[in-house]
Amino acid sequence: AQSVTQLDSQVPVFEEAPVELRCNYSSSVSVYLFWYVQYPNQGLQLLLKYLSGSTLVKGINGFEAEFNKSQTSFHLRKPSVHISDTAEYFCAVRGTGGFKTIFGAGTRLFVKA
Amino acid sequence: DAGVIQSPRHEVTEMGQEVTLRCKPISGHDYLFWYRQTMMRGLELLIYFNNNVPIDDSGMPEDRFSAKMPNASFSTLKIQPSEPRDSAVYFCASSLARRTSYNEQFFGPGTRLTVL
């Protein structure tokens, strides 16, 4: 079984500042890792994914995440945020042999002018 | 492509009433997932189907909840009778199985259910 912990429920940040949203996971098997974004009143949209290979993955809207196997972490980063990045961000994990995706509780990113 | 379509977008009902939520997956996708999102419990997988067959329904909270997928282009999630604690946003997602790579889930816009 897998589990996901998002360490921050809310992250306020000023526009053009860098941001990091933290995610830790646990699993007894190999996993795929994801970050999804949910804008108000919308469904979830895939931001980026780690399947294998390079531990630094780049996604849409300038976001990137780094897979750290020893620390079982998959933190999301963006060097300079925009007002439009205000949304809820979900870290998720799935065993490579299955279809059941486990989502974290979400981190609400609030970008201030 | 129209994406995953859910209806209704909003539903307000009274306790004890039957509620039916509907989902049309992306054409050609062979997996369909139902999720529930609440402030208290976050995003929970309720059930998922492969080729119209329920594979894992361990997330269905109780017998009041049932889901069907009569064909590849339509699924329903039914709550009977509904209770105030069922109030949540219900998402449907679909994906296409690929033998050699990851199967991204595409989410619908959700149905916001309020049970009074």
Coordinates of N, CA and C in Angstrom, one line a residue, chain B residues 2 9 15-16 43 59 78 83 91-92 97:
Chain B
A2 N -14.0 16.4 -26.3 CA -14.7 17.1 -25.3 C -14.2 16.9 -23.9
R9 N -23.8 19.4 -12.9 CA -22.6 20.1 -12.3 C -22.9 20.4 -10.8
M15 N -32.3 15.1 2.3 CA -32.0 13.8 2.9 C -33.0 12.8 2.6
G16 N -32.6 11.6 2.3 CA -33.5 10.5 2.0 C -33.8 10.3 0.5
L43 N -9.3 13.8 -1.4 CA -9.7 13.1 -2.6 C -9.7 11.6 -2.4
G59 N -13.4 1.4 -2.0 CA -13.6 2.7 -1.5 C -15.0 3.2 -1.3
K78 N -24.8 6.2 -7.9 CA -26.1 6.4 -7.3 C -25.9 6.4 -5.8
E83 N -27.7 11.2 2.4 CA -27.5 11.8 3.8 C -26.7 13.1 3.7
F91 N -15.9 13.4 -8.6 CA -15.2 13.5 -9.8 C -15.2 12.2 -10.5
C92 N -15.3 12.2 -11.8 CA -15.1 11.1 -12.7 C -13.8 11.3 -13.5
A97 N -5.5 2.4 -21.1 CA -4.4 1.5 -20.7 C -3.4 1.4 -21.9

